[in-house]
Coordinates of C-alpha atoms and ligand atoms in Angstrom, one line a residue:
Chain A
L22 CA -15.2 26.2 -30.8
F23 CA -16.2 24.6 -34.1
T24 CA -13.5 25.3 -36.6
G25 CA -15.5 24.3 -39.5
R26 CA -19.0 22.9 -40.1
G27 CA -19.5 20.1 -37.5
R28 CA -15.8 19.9 -36.5
V29 CA -15.0 20.0 -32.8
D30 CA -12.0 21.9 -31.4
E31 CA -9.5 19.0 -31.1
A32 CA -7.1 21.1 -28.9
F33 CA -9.8 21.5 -26.3
L34 CA -10.7 17.8 -26.5
D35 CA -7.0 17.1 -25.9
E36 CA -7.0 19.4 -22.9
L37 CA -10.1 17.5 -21.5
E38 CA -8.3 14.2 -22.1
E39 CA -5.2 15.5 -20.3
T40 CA -7.3 16.5 -17.3
L41 CA -8.8 13.0 -17.2
I42 CA -5.4 11.4 -17.3
E43 CA -4.1 13.7 -14.7
S44 CA -6.9 12.5 -12.5
D45 CA -5.9 9.0 -12.7
V46 CA -8.8 8.0 -15.0
G47 CA -6.2 6.0 -17.0
V48 CA -5.3 6.7 -20.6
H49 CA -7.5 4.1 -22.3
T50 CA -10.7 5.1 -20.4
A51 CA -9.8 8.8 -21.0
T52 CA -9.3 8.3 -24.7
R53 CA -12.6 6.3 -24.9
L54 CA -14.6 8.9 -23.0
V55 CA -13.3 11.8 -25.1
G56 CA -14.1 9.7 -28.2
E57 CA -17.7 9.3 -26.9
L58 CA -17.7 13.0 -26.2
R59 CA -16.7 13.9 -29.8
E60 CA -19.6 11.7 -31.1
A61 CA -22.1 13.2 -28.6
A62 CA -20.8 16.8 -29.7
R63 CA -21.5 16.1 -33.3
R64 CA -24.9 14.5 -32.7
E65 CA -26.1 17.1 -30.3
G66 CA -24.5 20.2 -32.0
I67 CA -22.7 21.2 -28.8
E68 CA -21.3 24.7 -29.4
T69 CA -19.2 26.0 -26.5
S70 CA -16.2 24.5 -24.6
E71 CA -18.2 25.0 -21.4
Q72 CA -21.0 22.9 -22.8
L73 CA -18.5 20.3 -23.9
R74 CA -17.0 20.1 -20.5
D75 CA -20.5 19.8 -18.9
R76 CA -21.4 17.0 -21.4
L77 CA -18.3 15.1 -20.4
V78 CA -19.2 15.5 -16.7
S79 CA -22.7 14.2 -17.4
L80 CA -21.2 11.3 -19.4
M81 CA -19.0 10.3 -16.5
A82 CA -21.7 10.9 -13.8
G83 CA -24.0 8.6 -15.8
L84 CA -21.3 5.9 -15.8
L85 CA -20.8 6.3 -12.1
Q86 CA -24.5 6.2 -11.2
D87 CA -25.7 3.3 -9.3
E88 CA -28.9 2.8 -7.1
R89 CA -27.0 0.3 -4.9
R90 CA -25.9 3.2 -2.5
P91 CA -25.1 3.8 0.1
L92 CA -25.5 0.8 2.5
R93 CA -27.8 -2.2 2.1
L94 CA -28.3 -3.8 5.5
A95 CA -30.6 -6.7 6.1
P96 CA -33.6 -5.6 8.3
E97 CA -33.1 -8.5 10.7
P98 CA -30.1 -7.7 12.9
P99 CA -27.2 -8.1 13.2
A100 CA -26.0 -6.8 9.7
L101 CA -22.4 -7.3 8.9
I102 CA -20.1 -5.0 7.0
L103 CA -16.7 -6.7 6.1
V104 CA -13.9 -4.1 5.2
V105 CA -11.0 -5.3 3.1
G106 CA -8.2 -3.9 1.0
V107 CA -4.4 -3.6 0.5
N108 CA -2.0 -2.2 3.2
G109 CA -2.5 1.4 4.4
T110 CA -5.6 2.4 2.3
G111 CA -7.5 3.6 5.3
K112 CA -9.7 0.6 6.3
T113 CA -9.3 0.9 10.1
T114 CA -10.0 4.7 10.0
S115 CA -12.9 4.2 7.6
I116 CA -14.5 1.8 10.0
A117 CA -14.4 4.4 12.7
K118 CA -16.1 6.8 10.3
L119 CA -18.8 4.2 9.3
A120 CA -19.4 3.5 12.9
Y121 CA -19.9 7.2 13.6
W122 CA -22.2 7.5 10.6
L123 CA -24.3 4.5 11.6
R124 CA -24.4 5.7 15.2
G125 CA -25.8 9.0 14.0
Q126 CA -28.6 7.1 12.4
G127 CA -29.5 5.6 15.7
K128 CA -27.9 2.2 15.1
K129 CA -26.1 0.2 17.7
V130 CA -22.7 -0.7 16.2
L131 CA -20.2 -3.4 17.3
L132 CA -16.7 -3.5 15.9
A133 CA -14.8 -6.7 15.2
A134 CA -11.0 -6.5 15.5
A135 CA -10.2 -9.1 13.0
D136 CA -6.7 -7.6 12.0
T137 CA -4.9 -9.9 14.3
F138 CA -1.6 -9.5 12.5
R139 CA -0.3 -6.0 12.2
A140 CA 1.6 -4.4 15.1
A141 CA -0.9 -2.4 17.3
A142 CA -3.8 -2.9 14.9
I143 CA -6.1 -4.1 17.6
D144 CA -5.1 -1.2 19.9
Q145 CA -5.7 1.3 17.0
L146 CA -9.3 0.0 16.5
E147 CA -10.0 -0.2 20.2
L148 CA -9.0 3.5 20.6
W149 CA -11.3 4.3 17.7
A150 CA -14.1 2.3 19.3
Q151 CA -13.7 4.4 22.5
R152 CA -13.6 7.7 20.7
V153 CA -16.7 7.0 18.6
G154 CA -18.5 5.4 21.5
V155 CA -19.1 1.8 20.2
D156 CA -18.5 -1.7 21.5
I157 CA -15.7 -3.8 20.3
V158 CA -14.9 -7.6 20.2
R159 CA -11.3 -8.6 20.1
H160 CA -9.0 -11.5 20.7
H161 CA -5.3 -11.5 21.1
E162 CA -2.7 -10.6 18.5
G163 CA -2.1 -13.7 16.3
A164 CA -5.6 -15.1 16.8
D165 CA -7.7 -16.5 14.0
P166 CA -9.3 -13.5 12.3
A167 CA -12.4 -15.7 11.3
A168 CA -12.9 -16.5 15.0
V169 CA -13.0 -12.9 15.9
V170 CA -15.7 -12.2 13.3
Y171 CA -17.7 -15.2 14.4
D172 CA -17.5 -14.2 18.1
A173 CA -18.6 -10.6 17.1
V174 CA -21.7 -11.9 15.3
Q175 CA -22.6 -13.9 18.3
A176 CA -21.9 -11.0 20.7
A177 CA -24.0 -8.7 18.5
R178 CA -27.0 -11.1 18.8
A179 CA -26.5 -11.3 22.6
R180 CA -26.2 -7.5 23.0
G181 CA -28.8 -6.5 20.5
A182 CA -26.4 -4.7 18.2
D183 CA -27.7 -3.6 14.8
V184 CA -24.5 -3.7 12.7
V185 CA -21.1 -5.4 13.1
I186 CA -18.3 -3.8 11.2
A187 CA -15.2 -6.1 10.8
D188 CA -11.7 -4.9 10.3
T189 CA -9.2 -7.0 8.5
A190 CA -5.5 -6.9 7.9
G191 CA -4.2 -5.0 4.9
R192 CA -3.0 -7.5 2.3
L193 CA -1.6 -7.2 -1.2
H194 CA -4.0 -8.7 -3.7
T195 CA -1.2 -10.7 -5.3
R196 CA -0.5 -12.7 -2.0
V197 CA -2.5 -15.9 -2.7
N198 CA -2.3 -17.2 0.8
L199 CA -3.5 -14.0 2.3
M200 CA -6.4 -13.8 -0.2
E201 CA -7.3 -17.5 0.8
E202 CA -7.3 -16.3 4.4
L203 CA -9.7 -13.5 3.6
K204 CA -12.0 -16.0 1.8
K205 CA -12.1 -18.0 4.9
V206 CA -13.0 -15.0 7.1
H207 CA -15.8 -14.3 4.6
R208 CA -17.1 -18.0 4.7
V209 CA -17.1 -18.1 8.5
A210 CA -18.9 -14.7 8.5
E211 CA -21.7 -16.0 6.3
R212 CA -22.0 -19.1 8.4
A213 CA -22.3 -17.0 11.6
L214 CA -25.0 -14.9 10.0
G215 CA -26.8 -17.7 8.3
R216 CA -27.0 -15.6 5.2
P217 CA -24.8 -13.5 2.8
V218 CA -22.6 -10.8 4.3
D219 CA -24.5 -7.5 4.0
E220 CA -21.7 -5.4 2.7
V221 CA -18.1 -6.3 1.6
L222 CA -16.4 -3.1 1.1
L223 CA -13.1 -2.6 -0.7
V224 CA -11.3 0.5 0.6
L225 CA -9.2 2.1 -2.1
D226 CA -6.6 5.0 -1.6
A227 CA -7.3 7.9 -3.9
T228 CA -3.6 8.6 -4.3
V229 CA -3.0 5.2 -5.9
G230 CA -3.0 5.1 -9.7
Q231 CA -3.9 2.3 -12.1
N232 CA -3.0 -0.5 -9.6
S233 CA -6.4 0.1 -7.9
V234 CA -7.9 -1.6 -11.0
S235 CA -5.8 -4.6 -10.3
Q236 CA -6.7 -4.5 -6.7
A237 CA -10.4 -4.3 -7.5
R238 CA -10.2 -7.2 -10.0
H239 CA -8.3 -9.5 -7.6
F240 CA -10.6 -8.7 -4.6
A241 CA -13.7 -9.1 -6.7
Q242 CA -12.5 -12.5 -7.8
A243 CA -12.0 -13.6 -4.2
L244 CA -15.1 -12.1 -2.6
P245 CA -18.5 -11.0 -3.5
L246 CA -17.6 -7.2 -3.2
T247 CA -20.7 -5.0 -2.8
G248 CA -18.9 -1.7 -3.1
I249 CA -16.0 0.6 -2.8
L250 CA -15.0 3.2 -0.3
L251 CA -12.6 5.7 -1.7
A252 CA -10.5 7.2 1.0
K253 CA -8.1 10.1 1.1
M254 CA -9.9 12.4 -1.3
D255 CA -9.0 15.4 0.8
G256 CA -5.5 15.5 -0.9
T257 CA -4.8 16.6 -4.4
A258 CA -5.5 13.2 -6.0
R259 CA -8.8 13.0 -7.9
G260 CA -9.5 9.2 -7.6
G261 CA -10.4 9.0 -11.4
V262 CA -9.4 5.3 -11.4
I263 CA -12.9 4.5 -10.0
V264 CA -14.3 5.4 -13.5
T265 CA -12.4 2.4 -15.0
I266 CA -13.3 0.2 -12.1
K267 CA -17.0 1.1 -12.3
D268 CA -16.9 0.7 -16.1
E269 CA -15.1 -2.7 -16.1
L270 CA -16.3 -4.3 -12.9
G271 CA -19.6 -2.6 -12.3
L272 CA -18.7 -2.0 -8.6
P273 CA -20.7 0.8 -7.0
I274 CA -18.8 3.5 -5.1
K275 CA -20.5 3.9 -1.8
F276 CA -18.5 6.3 0.3
I277 CA -15.8 9.0 0.0
G278 CA -13.3 9.6 2.8
T279 CA -12.2 13.1 3.1
G280 CA -10.0 13.3 6.2
E281 CA -8.8 11.6 9.4
K282 CA -11.7 12.6 11.8
P283 CA -14.8 10.3 12.4
E284 CA -17.2 12.8 10.5
K285 CA -15.0 12.9 7.4
L286 CA -17.2 10.4 5.4
A287 CA -19.7 11.2 2.8
P288 CA -22.1 9.1 0.6
F289 CA -20.7 9.0 -2.8
N290 CA -22.3 11.6 -5.3
P291 CA -21.5 10.8 -8.9
Q292 CA -22.4 14.3 -10.2
E293 CA -20.2 16.1 -7.6
F294 CA -17.3 13.6 -8.2
A295 CA -17.3 14.1 -11.9
A296 CA -17.7 17.9 -11.7
A297 CA -14.7 18.1 -9.3
L298 CA -12.4 16.5 -11.8
F299 CA -12.7 19.7 -13.8
A300 CA -12.9 22.2 -10.9
Chain B
S9 CA 4.5 -6.2 -24.0
L10 CA 6.0 -2.9 -25.2
T11 CA 8.6 -4.7 -27.3
Q12 CA 5.8 -6.6 -29.1
K13 CA 3.8 -3.6 -29.7
L14 CA 6.7 -1.7 -31.1
Q15 CA 7.5 -4.7 -33.4
G16 CA 4.0 -4.7 -34.6
V17 CA 4.1 -0.9 -35.3
F18 CA 7.4 -1.1 -37.2
Q19 CA 6.4 -4.2 -39.2
R20 CA 3.3 -2.4 -40.4
L21 CA 5.2 0.9 -41.1
R22 CA 8.0 -0.9 -42.9
G23 CA 5.4 -2.4 -45.2
K24 CA 5.0 1.1 -46.7
G25 CA 8.7 1.4 -47.6
T26 CA 11.5 3.2 -45.8
L27 CA 10.9 4.7 -42.3
K28 CA 10.3 8.4 -41.8
E29 CA 10.5 10.7 -38.8
Q30 CA 6.7 10.6 -38.5
D31 CA 6.9 6.9 -38.1
I32 CA 9.1 7.3 -35.1
T33 CA 6.4 9.6 -33.7
E34 CA 3.8 6.8 -34.3
A35 CA 6.0 4.2 -32.5
L36 CA 6.5 6.5 -29.5
R37 CA 2.8 6.8 -29.1
E38 CA 3.1 3.2 -27.8
V39 CA 5.9 4.2 -25.5
R40 CA 3.8 7.1 -24.1
L41 CA 0.8 4.7 -23.6
A42 CA 3.0 2.2 -21.7
L43 CA 4.4 4.9 -19.5
L44 CA 0.9 6.3 -18.7
E45 CA -0.4 2.8 -17.9
A46 CA 2.5 2.5 -15.5
D47 CA 1.3 5.6 -13.6
V48 CA 4.2 7.9 -14.9
N49 CA 3.0 11.4 -14.5
F50 CA 1.7 12.6 -17.9
R51 CA 4.0 15.6 -18.1
V52 CA 7.0 13.5 -17.2
A53 CA 6.0 11.0 -19.8
R54 CA 5.6 13.7 -22.4
D55 CA 9.0 15.2 -21.7
L56 CA 10.6 11.7 -21.6
C57 CA 9.1 10.8 -25.0
A58 CA 10.3 14.1 -26.5
R59 CA 13.9 13.2 -25.4
I60 CA 13.5 9.6 -26.6
K61 CA 12.3 10.9 -30.0
E62 CA 15.3 13.1 -30.3
K63 CA 17.6 10.2 -29.7
A64 CA 15.6 7.8 -31.9
V65 CA 15.6 10.2 -34.9
G66 CA 19.3 10.8 -34.5
Q67 CA 20.5 7.3 -34.1
E68 CA 19.8 5.8 -37.5
V69 CA 16.8 4.0 -36.2
L70 CA 15.3 4.9 -39.6
E71 CA 17.9 2.8 -41.4
S72 CA 18.1 -0.1 -38.9
L73 CA 17.0 -3.6 -39.7
T74 CA 15.7 -3.9 -36.1
P75 CA 14.1 -0.5 -35.3
S76 CA 11.9 -1.8 -32.6
Q77 CA 15.0 -3.1 -30.7
Q78 CA 16.8 0.1 -31.3
V79 CA 13.9 2.2 -29.8
I80 CA 13.5 -0.1 -26.8
K81 CA 17.2 0.2 -26.1
I82 CA 16.9 4.0 -26.2
V83 CA 13.8 4.0 -24.0
H84 CA 15.5 1.7 -21.5
E85 CA 18.5 3.9 -21.5
E86 CA 16.6 7.1 -21.0
L87 CA 14.6 5.5 -18.1
C88 CA 17.7 4.3 -16.4
A89 CA 19.3 7.8 -16.8
L90 CA 16.3 9.4 -15.2
L91 CA 16.1 6.8 -12.4
G92 CA 19.7 7.6 -11.4
E93 CA 22.5 5.6 -9.9
D94 CA 22.6 2.8 -7.4
E95 CA 22.8 5.2 -4.4
S96 CA 21.4 3.0 -1.6
R97 CA 23.7 4.5 1.0
L98 CA 22.9 6.4 4.2
Q99 CA 24.7 9.6 5.0
Y100 CA 26.3 9.3 8.5
A101 CA 27.2 12.2 10.7
S102 CA 30.9 12.8 11.6
R103 CA 29.8 13.0 15.3
P104 CA 26.9 10.8 16.4
P105 CA 24.0 10.6 16.6
T106 CA 23.2 10.5 12.9
V107 CA 19.6 11.7 12.5
I108 CA 17.2 10.2 9.9
L109 CA 13.9 12.0 9.5
M110 CA 11.1 9.8 8.0
V111 CA 8.2 11.8 6.2
G112 CA 5.4 11.2 3.9
V113 CA 1.6 11.1 3.3
Q114 CA -0.7 8.9 5.2
G115 CA -0.4 5.1 5.0
S116 CA 2.8 5.1 2.9
G117 CA 4.6 2.8 5.2
K118 CA 6.8 5.1 7.3
T119 CA 6.5 3.4 10.8
T120 CA 7.2 -0.1 9.2
T121 CA 10.1 1.4 7.3
C122 CA 11.6 2.9 10.4
A123 CA 12.0 -0.6 11.8
K124 CA 13.4 -1.8 8.5
L125 CA 16.0 0.8 8.5
A126 CA 16.8 0.1 12.2
H127 CA 17.3 -3.6 11.3
L128 CA 19.6 -2.7 8.3
I129 CA 21.7 -0.3 10.4
R130 CA 21.9 -2.9 13.2
R131 CA 23.2 -5.5 10.6
Q132 CA 25.9 -2.9 9.7
G133 CA 27.1 -2.9 13.3
R134 CA 25.6 0.4 14.5
R135 CA 23.2 1.0 17.3
S136 CA 19.9 2.9 16.5
M137 CA 17.0 4.3 18.4
L138 CA 13.5 5.0 17.0
V139 CA 11.7 8.2 18.0
A140 CA 8.0 8.4 18.3
C141 CA 7.1 11.8 16.7
D142 CA 3.6 10.7 15.5
I143 CA 1.4 12.0 18.3
Y144 CA -1.8 12.0 16.3
R145 CA -2.6 8.5 15.0
P146 CA -4.3 6.2 17.4
A147 CA -1.7 3.6 18.8
A148 CA 1.1 4.9 16.5
I149 CA 3.4 5.1 19.4
K150 CA 2.6 1.5 20.5
Q151 CA 3.0 0.5 16.8
L152 CA 6.5 2.0 16.7
E153 CA 7.4 0.2 20.1
V154 CA 6.2 -3.1 18.8
V155 CA 8.1 -3.0 15.5
G156 CA 11.1 -1.7 17.2
A157 CA 11.0 -4.6 19.7
Q158 CA 10.8 -7.0 16.7
V159 CA 14.2 -5.8 15.6
G160 CA 15.7 -5.3 19.0
V161 CA 15.7 -1.6 18.9
P162 CA 14.1 0.7 21.5
A163 CA 11.6 3.5 20.7
F164 CA 12.0 6.8 22.5
T165 CA 8.6 8.5 23.4
L166 CA 7.3 11.3 25.6
G167 CA 3.7 10.3 24.9
D168 CA 1.2 12.1 22.6
R169 CA 0.8 15.3 24.6
T170 CA 4.3 16.8 24.0
D171 CA 5.2 18.9 21.0
V172 CA 7.2 16.8 18.4
V173 CA 10.2 19.2 18.5
D174 CA 10.5 18.7 22.3
I175 CA 10.3 14.9 21.8
A176 CA 13.0 15.1 19.1
R177 CA 15.3 17.2 21.3
A178 CA 15.0 15.0 24.3
A179 CA 15.7 12.0 22.0
V180 CA 18.9 13.6 20.8
E181 CA 19.9 14.1 24.4
R182 CA 19.1 10.5 25.4
A183 CA 21.1 9.3 22.2
R184 CA 24.1 11.2 23.3
E185 CA 23.9 9.9 26.9
Q186 CA 23.6 6.3 25.7
G187 CA 26.0 6.4 22.8
V188 CA 23.4 5.7 20.2
D189 CA 24.7 6.0 16.7
V190 CA 21.5 6.6 14.6
L191 CA 18.2 8.2 15.5
I192 CA 15.3 7.2 13.2
V193 CA 12.5 9.7 13.7
D194 CA 8.9 8.5 12.8
T195 CA 6.4 11.2 11.9
A196 CA 2.7 11.3 11.4
G197 CA 1.4 10.9 7.8
R198 CA 0.4 14.3 6.5
L199 CA -1.0 15.8 3.3
H200 CA 1.5 17.9 1.4
V201 CA -1.2 20.5 1.2
D202 CA -1.9 20.6 4.9
Q203 CA 0.0 23.8 5.9
V204 CA -0.1 23.3 9.6
M205 CA 1.3 19.8 9.3
M206 CA 3.9 20.8 6.7
D207 CA 5.0 23.6 9.1
E208 CA 5.3 21.0 11.9
V209 CA 7.7 18.8 9.9
A210 CA 9.7 21.8 8.7
R211 CA 10.1 22.9 12.4
L212 CA 11.2 19.4 13.2
E213 CA 13.8 19.4 10.4
E214 CA 15.0 22.8 11.6
A215 CA 15.5 21.6 15.1
L216 CA 17.1 18.2 14.2
Q217 CA 19.3 19.2 11.2
P218 CA 19.0 15.6 10.0
Q219 CA 21.7 13.9 7.9
E220 CA 18.8 12.2 6.0
A221 CA 15.3 13.4 5.3
L222 CA 13.6 10.5 3.5
L223 CA 10.2 10.8 1.8
V224 CA 8.6 7.4 2.1
L225 CA 6.2 7.0 -0.8
D226 CA 3.8 4.1 -1.8
A227 CA 5.1 2.7 -5.1
M228 CA 1.5 2.5 -6.4
T229 CA 1.0 6.2 -6.2
G230 CA -0.5 7.7 -9.3
Q231 CA -0.4 11.0 -11.1
D232 CA -0.3 12.7 -7.6
A233 CA 3.3 11.6 -7.0
V234 CA 4.7 14.8 -8.6
N235 CA 2.6 16.9 -6.3
I236 CA 3.7 15.1 -3.2
A237 CA 7.4 15.0 -4.1
S238 CA 7.5 18.6 -5.2
E239 CA 5.7 19.9 -2.1
F240 CA 7.9 17.9 0.4
A241 CA 11.1 18.6 -1.5
G242 CA 10.1 22.3 -1.7
R243 CA 9.4 22.6 2.1
L244 CA 12.2 20.3 3.3
N245 CA 15.7 19.3 2.4
I246 CA 14.6 15.9 1.2
T247 CA 17.7 13.8 0.7
G248 CA 16.1 10.7 -0.8
F249 CA 13.1 8.5 -1.4
I250 CA 12.0 5.1 -0.1
L251 CA 9.4 3.4 -2.4
T252 CA 7.3 0.9 -0.5
K253 CA 5.0 -2.0 -1.4
L254 CA 7.0 -2.9 -4.5
D255 CA 6.1 -6.6 -3.7
G256 CA 2.8 -6.0 -5.3
D257 CA 2.0 -5.8 -9.0
T258 CA 2.2 -2.0 -9.5
R259 CA 4.4 -0.9 -12.4
G260 CA 5.8 1.8 -10.2
G261 CA 5.9 4.8 -12.6
A262 CA 5.9 7.0 -9.5
A263 CA 9.6 6.3 -9.3
L264 CA 10.2 8.3 -12.6
S265 CA 7.9 11.1 -11.5
V266 CA 9.6 11.7 -8.2
R267 CA 13.0 11.7 -9.8
A268 CA 12.0 14.0 -12.6
V269 CA 10.6 16.5 -10.2
S270 CA 13.2 16.5 -7.5
G271 CA 16.4 15.0 -8.7
K272 CA 16.9 13.3 -5.3
P273 CA 17.9 9.6 -5.2
I274 CA 15.6 6.7 -4.6
K275 CA 17.6 5.0 -1.8
F276 CA 15.7 1.9 -0.9
V277 CA 12.6 -0.1 -1.8
G278 CA 10.2 -1.8 0.4
V279 CA 9.3 -5.3 -0.7
G280 CA 7.2 -6.7 2.2
E281 CA 5.9 -6.2 5.7
K282 CA 8.8 -7.9 7.6
P283 CA 11.8 -6.0 8.9
E284 CA 14.2 -7.6 6.6
M285 CA 12.1 -6.7 3.5
L286 CA 14.0 -3.6 2.5
E287 CA 16.3 -3.7 -0.5
P288 CA 18.6 -1.3 -2.2
F289 CA 17.2 0.5 -5.3
H290 CA 18.2 -1.0 -8.6
P291 CA 17.5 1.5 -11.6
E292 CA 17.7 -1.1 -14.4
R293 CA 15.2 -3.5 -12.6
M294 CA 12.8 -0.5 -12.0
A295 CA 13.1 0.5 -15.6
S296 CA 12.1 -2.9 -16.9
R297 CA 9.3 -3.0 -14.4
I298 CA 7.9 0.3 -15.5
L299 CA 8.0 -0.7 -19.2
G300 CA 6.2 -3.9 -18.3
Ligands
GTP28 N1 -6.1 12.6 4.8 C1 -6.7 11.4 5.0 N2 -6.1 10.4 5.7 C2 -6.8 9.2 5.9 C3 -8.0 9.0 5.4 N3 -8.4 7.8 5.7 C4 -7.4 7.2 6.4 N4 -6.3 8.1 6.6 C5 -5.1 8.0 7.2 O1 -4.4 7.0 6.5 C6 -3.5 6.3 7.3 C7 -3.8 4.8 7.3 O2 -5.1 4.5 7.8 P1 -5.5 3.1 8.4 O3 -6.9 3.2 8.7 O4 -4.5 2.7 9.4 O5 -5.2 2.3 7.1 P2 -5.5 0.7 7.0 O6 -6.0 0.4 5.6 O7 -6.3 0.1 8.1 O8 -4.0 0.1 7.2 P3 -3.5 -1.4 7.3 O9 -4.4 -2.0 8.4 O10 -2.1 -1.3 7.9 O11 -3.6 -2.1 6.1 C8 -3.8 6.8 8.7 O12 -2.8 7.9 9.0 C9 -5.2 7.6 8.6 O13 -5.4 8.5 9.5 C10 -8.7 10.0 4.6 O14 -9.8 10.0 4.1 N5 -7.9 11.2 4.5
GTP29 N1 3.3 -5.5 1.4 C1 3.9 -4.4 1.9 N2 3.3 -3.8 3.0 C2 3.9 -2.7 3.5 C3 5.3 -2.4 3.1 N3 5.7 -1.3 3.9 C4 4.6 -1.1 4.7 N4 3.7 -2.0 4.5 C5 2.3 -2.0 5.1 O1 1.6 -0.9 4.8 C6 0.7 -0.5 5.9 C7 1.0 0.8 6.4 O2 2.3 0.9 7.0 P1 2.6 2.0 8.2 O3 4.0 1.7 8.5 O4 1.6 1.9 9.2 O5 2.5 3.3 7.4 P2 2.6 4.7 7.8 O6 3.2 5.6 6.8 O7 3.4 4.8 9.1 O8 1.1 5.3 8.1 P3 0.7 6.6 8.8 O9 1.6 6.8 10.0 O10 -0.7 6.4 9.1 O11 0.9 7.7 7.8 C8 1.0 -1.7 7.0 O12 0.0 -2.6 6.8 C9 2.3 -2.1 6.7 O13 2.5 -3.4 7.1 C10 5.9 -3.1 1.9 O14 7.0 -2.7 1.5 N5 5.2 -4.0 1.5
MG30 MG1 -5.9 -1.4 9.6
MG31 MG1 3.0 5.6 10.9

């Protein structure tokens, strides 16, 4: 690998950089990471291409590490998880998965159908509630989403539910009025709880490229996001954009979605994720 | 912007005397960065930059007083050439019903776009009918019925316990009986690497022999766009693409990627959630958007 005293094989570093770019890490982050790897290789006298690749994996895993995983729910019920994101990323389906996961931990879950806009959104969440065996609070289509969340928190207190998970309508982060609507939902949720919302999760689609960075930035400006759920990791997309997001915004990745069934949700593992980029 | 970056590069290089071929290579690094930032697949970007370099070196850019402008012009031309013509037309059958099969990965906007197409076709004076062939997603059929009702178009369904090919065949029968001009077939989102689901849509295409098989793709798709496009175009006779959610701030490099890998036209773009928010594809506008 070393073509001279202390000189690293640039061709192999190029290959590693290409793998990062191909995984949607983004060209600037990829170039920076490979630069750090080059420095580490010189300092640590890394000798083989395998070791070089492993060092890059550990670099990335370190970047992605965060103790704020997976869910931080207040001890006094009900806790509230607000799920947000742009259109079609997998919010509604991920909520079904979260409900299934929490139920498996013995928690009593209540869903809030606060997507009162999109065609059959309430029906979709209702079917999931039945399938996963949890309760749901819903109003009619066109109702005020904040009112649905408020009602759900009250219902959770009345019924002794541990966790409320609120679905919201998909919205492009560039739609100012829709982002204002979401801020209102969040304010009302806090008021209903009497304290901060436990988790505000941004659902990102692993097949989306660099636009996920813009999505994360805009949603983080509007709401106190607590983490990311990266859905659709069962395809061929690698979701590398979360490296840039973690690096620039510090948002922890909490879960990975790996399919359309309720059990297809796993807590995020930085080491596994980084290693999978080079599998 | 890319123009400003190229101006900066050439100003610096000019300071060292006349331009050489390696200076073009340096300038093109900025072009490659711009393309990658825009989510163009890295191999597509590399091939595109090689073609741009050939042209730039051959076109007296080296002697030009405004090399950055020349290079931008070449880049724009190459992008437009790759993005293709303004081909936002639907292929109609000589004997109705015309069948349009809508396919794509999960969440790309197929169901919503079915209603948009129905709305467009209705404005052109033809009668269409939606066909509910997503028998998996909870409330998918209801969603199609609701968006169909919003544009005054019925949705044909046999529920979610019947095979999609049987549903499709029955829909064709019904269309003939009722003199429906166009059938728009909604299908479930599916991974291009899910063999069972790709087999299903191949069977559906085989049974329907559609005039159009449109791949509905999210315009924010990243490097994976080439994989999705090549798998679908490999298994099906894809006749074109619809890129959705272009009302956001994505640069939309996926447009170049799907064109490079399939050669099929981008027919329409989705620019919002409402039924009228479907526009014809404009290659020059897309090229400017990708370059930022
Ligand atoms: N393969 C795969 N598909 C997924 C995953 N998560 C969600 N989906 C699918 O993605 C599609 C969209 O999911 P939804 O849950 O409706 O997405 P959403 O964000 O709620 O959509 P909107 O409410 O319209 O914004 C559905 O077909 C889901 O089954 C995943 O992890 N893997
Ligand atoms: N802003 C915007 N949203 C869109 C556009 N097209 C579709 N959507 C939204 O994207 C989300 C997903 O749309 P669907 O029509 O359910 O997508 P789908 O491909 O049928 O999803 P699956 O059937 O689960 O694969 C919905 O919230 C739509 O309203 C568009 O052009 N712009
Ligand atoms: Mg939803
Ligand atoms: Mg659909």
